[in-house]
Coordinates of C-alpha atoms in Angstrom, one line a residue:
Chain A
M1 CA -27.3 -108.1 -230.3
P2 CA -25.4 -105.8 -228.1
D3 CA -21.7 -105.3 -228.6
Q4 CA -19.4 -106.1 -226.1
P5 CA -20.3 -109.7 -224.7
A6 CA -20.6 -110.3 -220.7
L7 CA -18.7 -113.4 -220.8
I8 CA -15.7 -114.6 -222.8
A9 CA -15.2 -118.3 -222.8
R10 CA -11.7 -119.8 -224.1
N11 CA -10.1 -123.1 -225.7
L12 CA -12.1 -124.4 -222.3
E13 CA -11.0 -128.3 -221.8
R14 CA -11.8 -130.2 -218.3
S15 CA -11.2 -134.1 -218.3
Y16 CA -12.7 -136.6 -215.7
G17 CA -10.5 -139.3 -214.1
E18 CA -6.8 -140.1 -214.6
G19 CA -4.2 -143.0 -216.9
S20 CA -6.3 -144.8 -219.3
S21 CA -9.8 -143.9 -218.2
T22 CA -9.7 -140.0 -218.9
A23 CA -12.4 -138.6 -219.8
R24 CA -12.6 -135.8 -222.2
V25 CA -15.5 -133.9 -221.4
L26 CA -14.4 -130.2 -222.7
R27 CA -12.4 -130.2 -225.3
D28 CA -11.4 -126.7 -226.8
V29 CA -14.7 -125.1 -226.3
S30 CA -14.9 -121.1 -226.7
I31 CA -17.9 -119.3 -226.8
E32 CA -19.3 -115.9 -226.4
L33 CA -23.1 -114.6 -224.4
Y34 CA -24.5 -111.7 -224.7
P35 CA -26.6 -109.4 -222.1
G36 CA -30.3 -109.9 -222.2
R37 CA -30.1 -113.0 -224.8
V38 CA -31.5 -116.9 -223.9
V39 CA -29.0 -119.2 -225.0
L40 CA -29.7 -122.7 -224.7
L41 CA -27.1 -125.7 -224.6
M42 CA -29.0 -129.2 -225.6
G43 CA -26.9 -132.6 -225.8
P44 CA -27.1 -136.1 -225.3
S45 CA -26.4 -137.2 -221.4
G46 CA -22.5 -137.1 -221.1
S47 CA -22.3 -134.8 -223.5
G48 CA -20.8 -132.1 -221.0
K49 CA -23.8 -130.1 -221.1
S50 CA -23.4 -129.3 -217.1
T51 CA -19.4 -129.2 -216.9
L52 CA -19.9 -126.6 -219.3
L53 CA -22.1 -124.9 -216.8
A54 CA -20.5 -125.2 -213.7
V55 CA -17.3 -124.1 -215.6
L56 CA -18.8 -120.9 -216.8
S57 CA -20.6 -120.4 -213.6
G58 CA -17.9 -121.0 -211.4
L59 CA -18.6 -123.8 -209.5
L60 CA -15.9 -126.1 -211.0
R61 CA -12.4 -125.5 -212.5
P62 CA -11.3 -126.5 -216.2
D63 CA -7.6 -128.0 -216.8
R64 CA -6.9 -124.7 -219.2
G65 CA -8.8 -122.6 -220.5
E66 CA -10.7 -119.1 -219.7
V67 CA -13.6 -117.2 -218.4
T68 CA -13.7 -113.5 -218.7
I69 CA -16.4 -112.0 -216.7
L70 CA -17.6 -108.3 -217.1
G71 CA -13.7 -107.6 -217.7
R72 CA -13.0 -110.1 -214.9
S73 CA -10.9 -113.7 -215.2
L74 CA -13.5 -116.2 -213.3
W75 CA -10.6 -118.4 -212.5
T76 CA -7.7 -116.2 -211.1
I77 CA -9.6 -115.0 -208.6
R78 CA -9.6 -115.8 -205.4
E79 CA -11.8 -118.7 -203.9
S80 CA -13.6 -116.0 -201.4
A81 CA -13.8 -113.2 -204.6
R82 CA -15.2 -115.9 -207.0
E83 CA -17.9 -116.9 -204.1
R84 CA -18.4 -112.7 -203.8
F85 CA -18.7 -112.3 -207.4
R86 CA -21.6 -115.0 -207.9
L87 CA -23.0 -113.4 -204.7
E88 CA -23.5 -110.3 -206.8
H89 CA -23.8 -111.4 -209.9
F90 CA -25.1 -114.8 -210.6
G91 CA -28.0 -116.8 -209.7
F92 CA -28.6 -120.6 -210.4
I93 CA -31.7 -122.9 -211.0
F94 CA -31.3 -126.4 -210.6
Q95 CA -33.4 -129.8 -211.5
G96 CA -34.5 -129.8 -208.6
F97 CA -35.9 -127.8 -206.3
N98 CA -33.5 -127.6 -203.7
L99 CA -36.5 -125.7 -201.4
F100 CA -36.7 -126.1 -197.1
P101 CA -39.2 -128.4 -197.2
S102 CA -40.6 -126.9 -193.6
L103 CA -40.3 -123.0 -195.0
T104 CA -42.5 -121.2 -196.6
A105 CA -42.1 -119.9 -200.1
A106 CA -41.2 -115.8 -198.8
E107 CA -39.0 -117.5 -196.2
Q108 CA -37.1 -119.2 -198.6
L109 CA -36.4 -116.1 -201.0
E110 CA -36.1 -114.2 -198.0
M111 CA -33.0 -115.8 -196.4
V112 CA -31.4 -115.1 -199.8
V113 CA -31.3 -111.8 -199.8
R114 CA -30.7 -111.5 -196.2
W115 CA -28.1 -113.9 -195.3
G116 CA -26.6 -112.5 -199.0
E117 CA -26.9 -108.7 -199.3
G118 CA -27.5 -108.5 -195.2
A119 CA -31.2 -106.5 -195.8
S120 CA -33.0 -106.1 -192.8
P121 CA -36.2 -107.9 -192.7
R122 CA -38.7 -105.4 -194.1
E123 CA -36.5 -104.5 -197.1
A124 CA -37.0 -108.5 -197.2
R125 CA -40.5 -108.9 -197.0
R126 CA -40.8 -105.9 -199.4
R127 CA -38.6 -107.9 -202.5
V128 CA -39.6 -111.0 -201.5
G129 CA -43.6 -109.2 -201.9
A130 CA -42.9 -108.2 -205.7
M131 CA -40.9 -110.8 -206.2
L132 CA -43.8 -113.8 -205.5
D133 CA -46.2 -111.4 -207.4
Q134 CA -44.4 -111.8 -210.5
L135 CA -44.4 -115.0 -210.1
G136 CA -47.8 -115.2 -210.1
L137 CA -47.8 -116.5 -205.7
G138 CA -48.6 -113.8 -204.3
A139 CA -51.0 -115.3 -201.9
R140 CA -49.2 -118.8 -202.2
G141 CA -46.3 -116.7 -199.9
H142 CA -47.4 -117.9 -196.5
I143 CA -47.1 -122.1 -197.4
R144 CA -44.9 -124.0 -196.6
A145 CA -42.7 -125.8 -199.6
D146 CA -43.6 -128.7 -198.8
Q147 CA -47.5 -127.8 -199.6
L148 CA -46.9 -126.2 -202.7
S149 CA -46.7 -128.2 -205.7
G150 CA -44.3 -128.7 -208.4
G151 CA -44.5 -126.1 -209.9
E152 CA -45.0 -123.7 -207.7
K153 CA -41.7 -124.7 -206.1
Q154 CA -39.9 -124.8 -209.3
R155 CA -41.4 -121.1 -209.5
V156 CA -39.8 -119.9 -205.6
A157 CA -36.3 -121.2 -206.8
V158 CA -36.6 -119.1 -210.6
G159 CA -37.9 -116.5 -207.7
R160 CA -34.5 -117.4 -206.2
A161 CA -32.4 -117.3 -208.1
L162 CA -33.8 -113.6 -210.3
L163 CA -34.3 -112.1 -206.7
K164 CA -31.4 -110.4 -206.8
N165 CA -31.7 -109.4 -210.3
P166 CA -28.4 -111.4 -211.2
R167 CA -26.8 -110.2 -214.0
F168 CA -26.0 -113.8 -215.0
C169 CA -28.6 -117.0 -214.4
F170 CA -27.4 -120.6 -215.3
A171 CA -30.4 -122.8 -215.6
D172 CA -30.3 -126.8 -215.5
E173 CA -32.6 -128.0 -216.6
P174 CA -34.9 -125.7 -215.7
T175 CA -38.3 -127.6 -216.6
G176 CA -36.6 -131.4 -216.3
S177 CA -39.2 -132.1 -213.1
L178 CA -42.7 -130.6 -214.3
D179 CA -45.1 -131.2 -217.1
W180 CA -45.0 -129.2 -220.3
G181 CA -48.0 -126.2 -218.8
H182 CA -45.8 -125.5 -215.5
G183 CA -42.2 -126.5 -217.6
E184 CA -43.9 -123.4 -220.2
Q185 CA -44.5 -120.7 -217.4
V186 CA -41.3 -121.4 -216.0
I187 CA -39.3 -120.8 -219.1
R188 CA -41.4 -117.6 -220.1
L189 CA -40.9 -116.1 -216.9
L190 CA -36.8 -116.7 -217.0
H191 CA -36.9 -115.6 -220.7
A192 CA -39.3 -112.1 -219.8
A193 CA -36.2 -111.9 -216.6
A194 CA -33.1 -112.3 -219.2
R195 CA -35.1 -109.8 -221.5
D196 CA -36.2 -106.9 -218.7
Q197 CA -33.2 -107.3 -216.8
G198 CA -30.4 -107.9 -219.3
A199 CA -28.7 -110.6 -217.5
V200 CA -28.0 -113.4 -219.8
L201 CA -29.7 -116.3 -219.6
F202 CA -27.7 -119.6 -219.7
V203 CA -29.2 -122.8 -219.9
V204 CA -28.9 -126.5 -220.6
G205 CA -31.5 -128.5 -222.5
H206 CA -33.5 -131.7 -223.8
D207 CA -36.5 -130.5 -224.2
P208 CA -36.8 -128.7 -228.1
R209 CA -40.2 -127.3 -226.7
L210 CA -37.7 -124.7 -225.0
I211 CA -35.5 -124.1 -228.3
P212 CA -39.0 -121.2 -229.1
Y213 CA -37.5 -119.3 -226.4
A214 CA -33.6 -119.4 -227.2
D215 CA -32.5 -116.7 -228.6
R216 CA -29.4 -119.6 -230.1
V217 CA -28.9 -122.9 -229.9
V218 CA -26.0 -124.9 -229.2
H219 CA -25.4 -128.5 -229.5
M220 CA -22.3 -130.0 -227.7
V221 CA -21.4 -133.5 -229.0
D222 CA -18.3 -135.2 -227.0
G223 CA -17.3 -132.5 -225.4
R224 CA -16.8 -129.8 -228.0
L225 CA -19.7 -126.8 -229.4
S226 CA -21.7 -126.3 -232.9
D227 CA -23.7 -123.4 -233.6
E228 CA -26.8 -124.3 -235.6
P229 CA -29.4 -121.7 -236.5
A230 CA -32.2 -121.8 -233.7
S231 CA -34.6 -122.1 -236.2
L232 CA -33.3 -125.6 -237.3
E233 CA -34.5 -128.9 -235.9
P234 CA -31.4 -130.1 -232.3
T235 CA -29.3 -132.9 -232.3
L236 CA -30.4 -134.5 -229.6
Chain B
M1 CA -38.5 -115.7 -185.9
P2 CA -35.7 -116.9 -187.0
Y3 CA -35.0 -119.7 -189.6
S4 CA -32.8 -122.3 -187.0
L5 CA -36.0 -121.6 -184.5
K6 CA -38.8 -122.2 -187.5
I7 CA -37.6 -125.5 -188.3
L8 CA -37.3 -126.1 -185.9
C9 CA -40.8 -126.0 -184.5
R10 CA -41.4 -127.1 -188.3
E11 CA -39.8 -130.4 -187.8
P12 CA -40.3 -131.0 -184.5
R13 CA -39.5 -134.9 -185.1
R14 CA -36.3 -134.3 -186.7
Y15 CA -35.0 -132.6 -183.8
L16 CA -37.0 -134.7 -180.3
P17 CA -34.4 -137.1 -179.9
A18 CA -31.9 -133.6 -179.6
V19 CA -34.3 -132.3 -177.5
L20 CA -35.1 -135.5 -175.3
A21 CA -30.7 -136.2 -175.1
V22 CA -30.2 -132.4 -173.6
A23 CA -32.7 -132.5 -170.7
F24 CA -32.0 -136.8 -169.4
S25 CA -28.6 -135.1 -169.5
D26 CA -29.4 -132.5 -167.8
L27 CA -32.1 -134.6 -165.8
L28 CA -28.9 -136.7 -164.6
I29 CA -26.5 -134.2 -163.7
T30 CA -29.2 -132.2 -161.5
V31 CA -30.5 -134.9 -159.9
Q32 CA -27.0 -137.2 -159.5
V33 CA -25.1 -133.8 -157.9
G34 CA -28.4 -133.1 -155.9
L35 CA -28.3 -137.3 -154.6
L36 CA -24.7 -135.9 -153.4
L37 CA -25.0 -132.7 -151.8
G38 CA -28.1 -134.3 -150.0
A39 CA -25.1 -137.7 -148.5
L40 CA -22.7 -134.8 -148.2
S41 CA -24.8 -133.0 -146.2
V42 CA -25.5 -135.0 -143.8
L43 CA -22.0 -135.9 -143.1
S44 CA -21.8 -131.9 -141.9
L45 CA -25.4 -132.0 -139.7
P46 CA -23.5 -131.4 -136.7
I47 CA -21.4 -129.1 -138.2
D48 CA -24.6 -127.0 -140.2
H49 CA -26.6 -127.0 -137.1
A50 CA -24.5 -125.9 -134.3
A51 CA -24.8 -122.5 -134.2
A52 CA -20.4 -121.9 -133.7
D53 CA -18.7 -119.5 -135.6
L54 CA -15.5 -121.4 -135.4
W55 CA -13.9 -124.5 -135.8
V56 CA -10.3 -125.4 -133.6
A57 CA -9.0 -128.8 -134.4
S58 CA -6.2 -131.3 -135.0
P59 CA -3.4 -130.0 -137.3
D60 CA -4.5 -131.2 -141.0
I61 CA -7.3 -131.9 -140.3
Q62 CA -9.4 -133.2 -142.7
S63 CA -13.3 -134.3 -141.7
I64 CA -15.3 -133.8 -138.8
E65 CA -14.9 -137.4 -138.3
L66 CA -10.6 -137.7 -138.8
G67 CA -10.0 -135.7 -135.1
Y68 CA -7.5 -135.8 -133.0
P69 CA -7.9 -135.4 -129.1
I70 CA -6.6 -131.2 -128.7
P71 CA -6.0 -129.9 -125.2
E72 CA -8.3 -128.0 -123.8
S73 CA -6.4 -125.8 -122.2
W74 CA -5.8 -124.2 -126.1
R75 CA -9.3 -122.5 -124.9
S76 CA -7.5 -119.9 -123.8
L77 CA -5.9 -118.7 -127.1
L78 CA -8.9 -118.6 -129.0
A79 CA -10.5 -116.5 -126.0
S80 CA -7.8 -114.2 -126.1
Q81 CA -9.0 -113.1 -129.7
P82 CA -10.4 -110.0 -130.1
E83 CA -13.6 -110.7 -131.9
V84 CA -14.1 -114.0 -129.9
I85 CA -17.1 -113.7 -127.5
A86 CA -17.1 -116.9 -126.4
T87 CA -15.8 -120.2 -126.3
E88 CA -16.4 -124.3 -125.3
P89 CA -14.9 -127.0 -125.7
Y90 CA -16.8 -130.0 -128.3
L91 CA -16.7 -134.3 -128.2
Y92 CA -17.0 -135.8 -131.0
G93 CA -16.3 -139.6 -131.3
Y94 CA -17.5 -143.1 -132.2
S95 CA -18.0 -145.7 -129.5
Y96 CA -20.3 -149.0 -129.6
W97 CA -23.7 -149.0 -128.3
R98 CA -24.6 -153.0 -126.9
N99 CA -28.7 -153.1 -126.7
P100 CA -30.2 -154.9 -124.3
R101 CA -31.1 -157.5 -126.9
G102 CA -28.1 -158.6 -127.0
G103 CA -26.7 -156.7 -130.5
S104 CA -24.0 -154.1 -131.2
E105 CA -23.6 -151.3 -133.6
V106 CA -20.7 -148.1 -133.4
C107 CA -22.2 -145.1 -132.8
C108 CA -21.1 -141.4 -133.0
V109 CA -20.8 -140.0 -129.6
I110 CA -21.5 -136.7 -130.2
G111 CA -21.2 -134.3 -126.6
S112 CA -21.6 -130.7 -126.2
R113 CA -22.7 -127.5 -123.6
L114 CA -26.4 -127.6 -123.1
E115 CA -26.9 -124.5 -121.7
S116 CA -29.7 -121.9 -123.5
G117 CA -26.5 -120.1 -126.3
A118 CA -24.0 -122.7 -126.1
L119 CA -22.4 -123.2 -129.4
G120 CA -21.7 -127.2 -130.4
V121 CA -25.8 -127.9 -129.3
V122 CA -27.7 -128.9 -132.1
S123 CA -30.6 -126.7 -133.2
D124 CA -33.3 -129.6 -133.7
L125 CA -33.0 -129.9 -129.7
S126 CA -36.0 -128.3 -127.9
P127 CA -35.5 -126.8 -124.3
T128 CA -37.2 -129.9 -122.7
L129 CA -34.7 -132.7 -124.8
R130 CA -31.7 -130.8 -123.4
D131 CA -33.0 -130.3 -119.8
R132 CA -32.9 -134.1 -120.1
L133 CA -30.2 -134.5 -121.1
T134 CA -28.1 -132.7 -118.5
E135 CA -29.2 -135.6 -116.4
P136 CA -25.9 -138.2 -116.4
G137 CA -26.9 -141.2 -118.7
S138 CA -29.0 -139.7 -121.5
V139 CA -29.0 -139.3 -124.1
V140 CA -31.2 -138.8 -127.8
V141 CA -30.7 -140.0 -131.1
D142 CA -33.1 -139.7 -134.6
E143 CA -35.4 -141.6 -134.1
T144 CA -35.7 -142.8 -137.9
E145 CA -32.3 -144.9 -136.2
L146 CA -33.9 -146.9 -133.5
E147 CA -34.0 -150.3 -134.9
R148 CA -30.7 -149.8 -136.4
L149 CA -30.3 -149.3 -132.1
G150 CA -32.3 -152.1 -130.4
V151 CA -34.1 -149.5 -128.6
D152 CA -38.0 -149.0 -128.9
G153 CA -38.2 -145.5 -128.2
V154 CA -38.1 -142.9 -125.3
G155 CA -37.2 -144.7 -122.0
G156 CA -35.0 -147.5 -124.3
I157 CA -32.1 -148.6 -122.2
A158 CA -28.4 -150.1 -123.7
E159 CA -25.0 -149.8 -122.6
V160 CA -22.0 -147.5 -124.1
A161 CA -19.0 -148.1 -123.9
G162 CA -19.5 -150.7 -120.7
R163 CA -22.1 -147.5 -119.1
R164 CA -26.1 -148.0 -119.2
V165 CA -28.0 -145.1 -121.0
R166 CA -31.4 -144.4 -121.4
V167 CA -32.9 -142.7 -124.5
V168 CA -34.9 -139.3 -123.2
G169 CA -35.9 -137.8 -126.9
L170 CA -35.7 -138.4 -129.8
V171 CA -35.0 -135.8 -132.8
S172 CA -35.8 -135.6 -137.1
G173 CA -33.9 -134.6 -139.4
L174 CA -29.7 -136.1 -138.1
K175 CA -30.4 -139.6 -139.5
S176 CA -26.4 -140.3 -140.1
L177 CA -24.8 -141.3 -143.1
G178 CA -22.5 -143.8 -140.9
P179 CA -23.4 -145.2 -137.8
P180 CA -26.3 -143.6 -135.6
Y181 CA -25.3 -139.5 -134.1
I182 CA -26.0 -139.9 -130.2
F183 CA -26.3 -136.5 -128.6
C184 CA -25.3 -135.8 -125.4
S185 CA -24.2 -134.0 -122.9
M186 CA -20.0 -133.0 -122.2
R187 CA -19.8 -135.2 -118.8
T188 CA -21.8 -137.7 -120.4
A189 CA -19.9 -137.9 -123.6
Y190 CA -16.3 -137.8 -122.1
Q191 CA -18.0 -141.5 -119.9
I192 CA -19.1 -143.1 -122.9
Q193 CA -16.1 -142.1 -125.7
P194 CA -13.4 -144.6 -124.6
L195 CA -10.6 -142.8 -126.9
F196 CA -10.9 -138.9 -123.2
R197 CA -10.7 -141.7 -120.5
D198 CA -7.0 -141.9 -122.0
Y199 CA -6.4 -138.3 -122.8
P200 CA -7.8 -136.2 -119.8
G201 CA -8.0 -132.5 -120.3
H202 CA -8.5 -133.1 -123.9
T203 CA -11.3 -132.8 -126.2
M204 CA -11.8 -133.3 -129.8
Y205 CA -12.9 -129.7 -130.9
L206 CA -12.8 -126.0 -129.2
L207 CA -15.8 -123.9 -130.5
G208 CA -15.7 -119.9 -130.9
R209 CA -18.3 -117.8 -131.8
C210 CA -17.3 -114.4 -132.7
R211 CA -18.9 -110.8 -132.1
N212 CA -19.8 -110.4 -135.3
P213 CA -19.8 -113.4 -137.7
S214 CA -18.1 -111.8 -140.5
D215 CA -14.5 -111.8 -138.5
A216 CA -15.2 -115.7 -138.6
P217 CA -11.9 -116.3 -141.2
A218 CA -9.6 -113.6 -140.3
V219 CA -9.3 -115.1 -136.4
A220 CA -9.4 -118.5 -138.4
A221 CA -6.6 -117.4 -140.8
R222 CA -4.9 -116.4 -138.3
L223 CA -4.9 -119.3 -136.1
R224 CA -3.6 -120.9 -138.7
R225 CA -0.5 -119.6 -138.5
R226 CA 0.0 -121.8 -135.9
S227 CA 1.5 -125.8 -136.7
D228 CA -0.2 -127.9 -134.1
L229 CA -4.2 -127.0 -134.7
S230 CA -6.6 -126.4 -137.2
A231 CA -9.0 -123.3 -138.0
F232 CA -11.9 -123.0 -140.1
T233 CA -15.2 -120.9 -139.5
S234 CA -17.8 -123.7 -139.9
G235 CA -18.6 -123.0 -143.6
E236 CA -14.7 -123.5 -144.4
F237 CA -15.3 -126.8 -141.9
S238 CA -18.4 -127.8 -143.7
A239 CA -17.3 -127.5 -147.0
R240 CA -14.0 -129.6 -146.2
T241 CA -16.0 -131.7 -144.7
Q242 CA -18.2 -132.8 -147.5
F243 CA -15.3 -132.3 -149.9
F244 CA -13.9 -135.1 -149.1
W245 CA -16.1 -137.3 -148.8
A246 CA -17.0 -135.7 -152.1
T247 CA -13.5 -136.6 -153.8
R248 CA -12.1 -139.5 -151.1
T249 CA -14.7 -141.9 -151.3
E250 CA -15.8 -144.3 -154.7
A251 CA -19.2 -142.6 -153.9
G252 CA -18.2 -138.4 -155.3
I253 CA -16.3 -139.8 -157.9
G254 CA -18.9 -143.0 -159.0
M255 CA -21.1 -140.2 -158.9
G256 CA -18.9 -137.9 -161.2
F257 CA -18.9 -140.2 -163.6
T258 CA -22.2 -141.7 -164.5
A259 CA -22.9 -137.7 -164.8
M260 CA -19.9 -137.4 -167.1
L261 CA -21.1 -140.7 -168.7
S262 CA -24.6 -139.4 -169.8
L263 CA -23.3 -136.0 -170.6
L264 CA -20.7 -138.2 -173.4
V265 CA -24.4 -139.9 -173.9
G266 CA -26.7 -137.4 -175.0
M267 CA -23.9 -135.5 -176.7
A268 CA -23.7 -138.1 -178.9
V269 CA -27.3 -138.1 -179.5
T270 CA -27.3 -134.4 -180.3
S271 CA -24.6 -133.7 -182.5
Q272 CA -26.0 -137.2 -184.2
T273 CA -29.5 -135.6 -185.0
L274 CA -28.2 -132.2 -185.8
Y275 CA -25.5 -134.3 -188.3
A276 CA -28.8 -135.9 -189.2
A277 CA -30.9 -132.7 -189.9
T278 CA -28.1 -130.8 -191.8
A279 CA -27.2 -133.4 -193.7
A280 CA -30.8 -134.0 -194.4
S281 CA -31.0 -130.7 -196.0
L282 CA -27.3 -131.0 -198.2
R283 CA -29.1 -129.7 -201.6
E284 CA -30.8 -126.9 -200.2
Y285 CA -27.5 -125.4 -198.5
A286 CA -25.8 -126.8 -202.4
V287 CA -28.3 -123.8 -204.2
L288 CA -27.7 -121.1 -201.0
R289 CA -23.4 -122.1 -201.3
A290 CA -24.0 -121.4 -205.7
L291 CA -26.1 -118.5 -204.7
G292 CA -22.1 -117.3 -203.1
I293 CA -24.1 -117.6 -199.4
P294 CA -21.3 -117.7 -197.2
R295 CA -20.7 -120.9 -195.7
R296 CA -20.4 -119.7 -192.7
K297 CA -24.1 -118.6 -192.4
M298 CA -25.2 -122.1 -192.8
A299 CA -22.7 -122.8 -189.9
G300 CA -24.4 -119.9 -187.5
L301 CA -27.9 -121.6 -188.7
V302 CA -26.9 -125.0 -187.3
M303 CA -25.0 -123.3 -183.9
A304 CA -28.0 -121.8 -183.4
Q305 CA -30.6 -124.9 -184.1
A306 CA -27.6 -126.1 -181.4
L307 CA -28.4 -123.6 -178.8
W308 CA -32.1 -123.9 -179.3
V309 CA -32.0 -127.7 -178.9
G310 CA -30.1 -127.3 -175.4
L311 CA -32.6 -124.5 -174.6
A312 CA -35.6 -127.3 -175.5
G313 CA -34.5 -129.8 -173.4
I314 CA -33.8 -127.6 -169.9
T315 CA -37.2 -126.0 -170.1
L316 CA -38.4 -129.7 -170.2
A317 CA -35.9 -131.5 -167.6
M318 CA -36.7 -128.9 -165.0
P319 CA -40.3 -129.9 -163.9
L320 CA -38.4 -133.4 -164.2
I321 CA -35.9 -132.8 -162.3
Q322 CA -38.5 -131.4 -159.4
A323 CA -40.6 -134.1 -159.8
L324 CA -37.8 -137.2 -159.6
A325 CA -36.7 -134.8 -156.2
S326 CA -40.0 -135.1 -155.2
S327 CA -40.2 -138.8 -155.8
G328 CA -37.0 -139.4 -154.5
E329 CA -37.5 -137.4 -151.2
S330 CA -40.4 -139.1 -150.1
A331 CA -39.2 -142.5 -150.9
G332 CA -36.2 -141.3 -148.3
A333 CA -33.1 -139.9 -150.5
R334 CA -32.0 -136.5 -149.5
V335 CA -32.1 -134.3 -153.0
V336 CA -30.3 -130.8 -152.6
L337 CA -30.9 -128.6 -155.3
P338 CA -29.1 -124.7 -154.7
V339 CA -30.0 -122.9 -157.1
W340 CA -26.3 -123.2 -158.3
L341 CA -26.8 -126.5 -159.3
Y342 CA -29.7 -126.3 -161.5
A343 CA -27.0 -123.5 -163.5
L344 CA -24.6 -126.1 -163.5
G345 CA -27.0 -128.7 -165.1
S346 CA -28.0 -126.2 -167.4
G347 CA -24.6 -124.9 -168.1
L348 CA -23.4 -128.2 -168.8
T349 CA -25.7 -128.9 -171.1
L350 CA -26.1 -126.2 -172.8
S351 CA -22.3 -126.0 -173.5
M352 CA -22.4 -129.8 -174.8
A353 CA -25.2 -129.0 -177.2
L354 CA -23.0 -126.6 -178.7
L355 CA -20.0 -129.0 -178.8
S356 CA -22.8 -131.2 -180.3
G357 CA -23.4 -128.9 -182.6
L358 CA -19.5 -128.1 -184.1
A359 CA -19.5 -132.5 -183.9
A360 CA -22.0 -131.7 -187.0
L361 CA -20.6 -128.8 -188.2
R362 CA -18.9 -131.5 -190.4
S363 CA -21.4 -132.2 -192.2
L364 CA -21.5 -129.1 -194.2
R365 CA -17.9 -130.2 -194.9
L366 CA -19.5 -132.1 -198.0
V367 CA -22.1 -128.8 -199.5
E368 CA -20.9 -128.8 -202.7
P369 CA -22.9 -127.0 -205.7
I370 CA -21.4 -128.8 -208.0
T371 CA -23.4 -132.3 -206.9
L372 CA -26.3 -130.5 -207.9
L373 CA -25.4 -130.6 -211.6
R374 CA -26.1 -133.6 -213.3

């Protein structure tokens, strides 16, 4: 394991609602994430998994606590700087595929590098072609999203997240909409990307079949984290 | 091809209402204004069909039919301008036409010189007709006015202001929007216009021709320094007459309101269509936001879609405008469609589409990546 964590979160607190209806979703959560490692966060619905992912990835401000990424405090920098940070270092995969239905697989990916990095059309095509080959979609790049299968759509979504070689990839139930055959394909891709690119892969999931692909499994119950070895049966 | 255009081309059904709304607005504005211009151009027919470069009239005149007699002796003033090479009087005024069956009609008597090179005579009068008009009591009318005037055609007899007149010829394309035009010689006009019986030595207008027509604006401006007269180039007087009727009558105002209404309806449909299209892709935009893509890129996409919708609507409207104008013409309506009107209609509707795009941008405020996390 590398010596230096890429992400350090300390004493995170987050509540929803006010007064007597306040729900404390994160309670004094601290965690460190290391490059090239896959961390799987498991827990029952409503336990705060997605909230923790949102706070770590710069999408939701915590009430208290600190997130330090690559030596920078994520929640003390300006919104525009945080947005820039996400652009440079973060990839996201969500449960729904969230692809523009009338754009092709290749166009979904090209849009990210052209709009995000200002890449030229030629450069975008080159990178997207390589990524689609890597995803096993080399021959499907010209197909519109609404004509792709569920597994293909999620692979395109994975490609969209990994195309810019992010240092961090956050995945919320990435296999939730897929049968295990396609789900396994997706988690293998993510696992390989974490290893090959030295990226932090933070996965929120329910499925115990994901456990063999994780370097570390973390459980969340009632807003608190408990660390258990990956080889142990998870608490669902 | 930009993403905005790709999405538009691949999801035509989604954007069709907006394209149709833009086309409808463009069509309505252009044809309405074309109809208005057609009606207004009829009002200034006597000016536009004459050969004069300059028109001198009573002070503060707003429109050709609102003149008041001026002394014919001012002709020497006009003739003394170095650029002016010819001058002549011109009579224009209302009278009463009484047909053989006993019916009466207000008519507009236009009296001018008739010889070759005369300034006031409408160019549509052939030399033969001009010859016939030299006989006192002879008049020429537009062929479409015969029924209104209660005469059967050439040779028809009527009475104007108590004087017997005879129709000696017909012209076409000189139908008036108001009382029918009665074209005649100066001599006949003096006899059948009651006003000039009380104003001997007066005329309604003095016309002038410049050696070089481009000198006319300067001469008109020089003459206008006198407070007891008005002076215009023929273009100015024609535009002044049309402007007066466009702004002072309910017809012009009504058409203006209808055009504005069509813009508003078009804008409402276009903005709602674009809003709904953007709202349908909120989750896709939210992923891009999570990935750090600036919001302005998405705003640019929506605005580009508004631009394409506008251009598609204008393109669709062009042949429809032509078709509608042709059918209007064949039904007897005069539709004037100058190039600038196409540009105006297109510009207005394109601006409307872009404004609709701006209004639709509010849906992007709803884009929040956090909503993707369940």
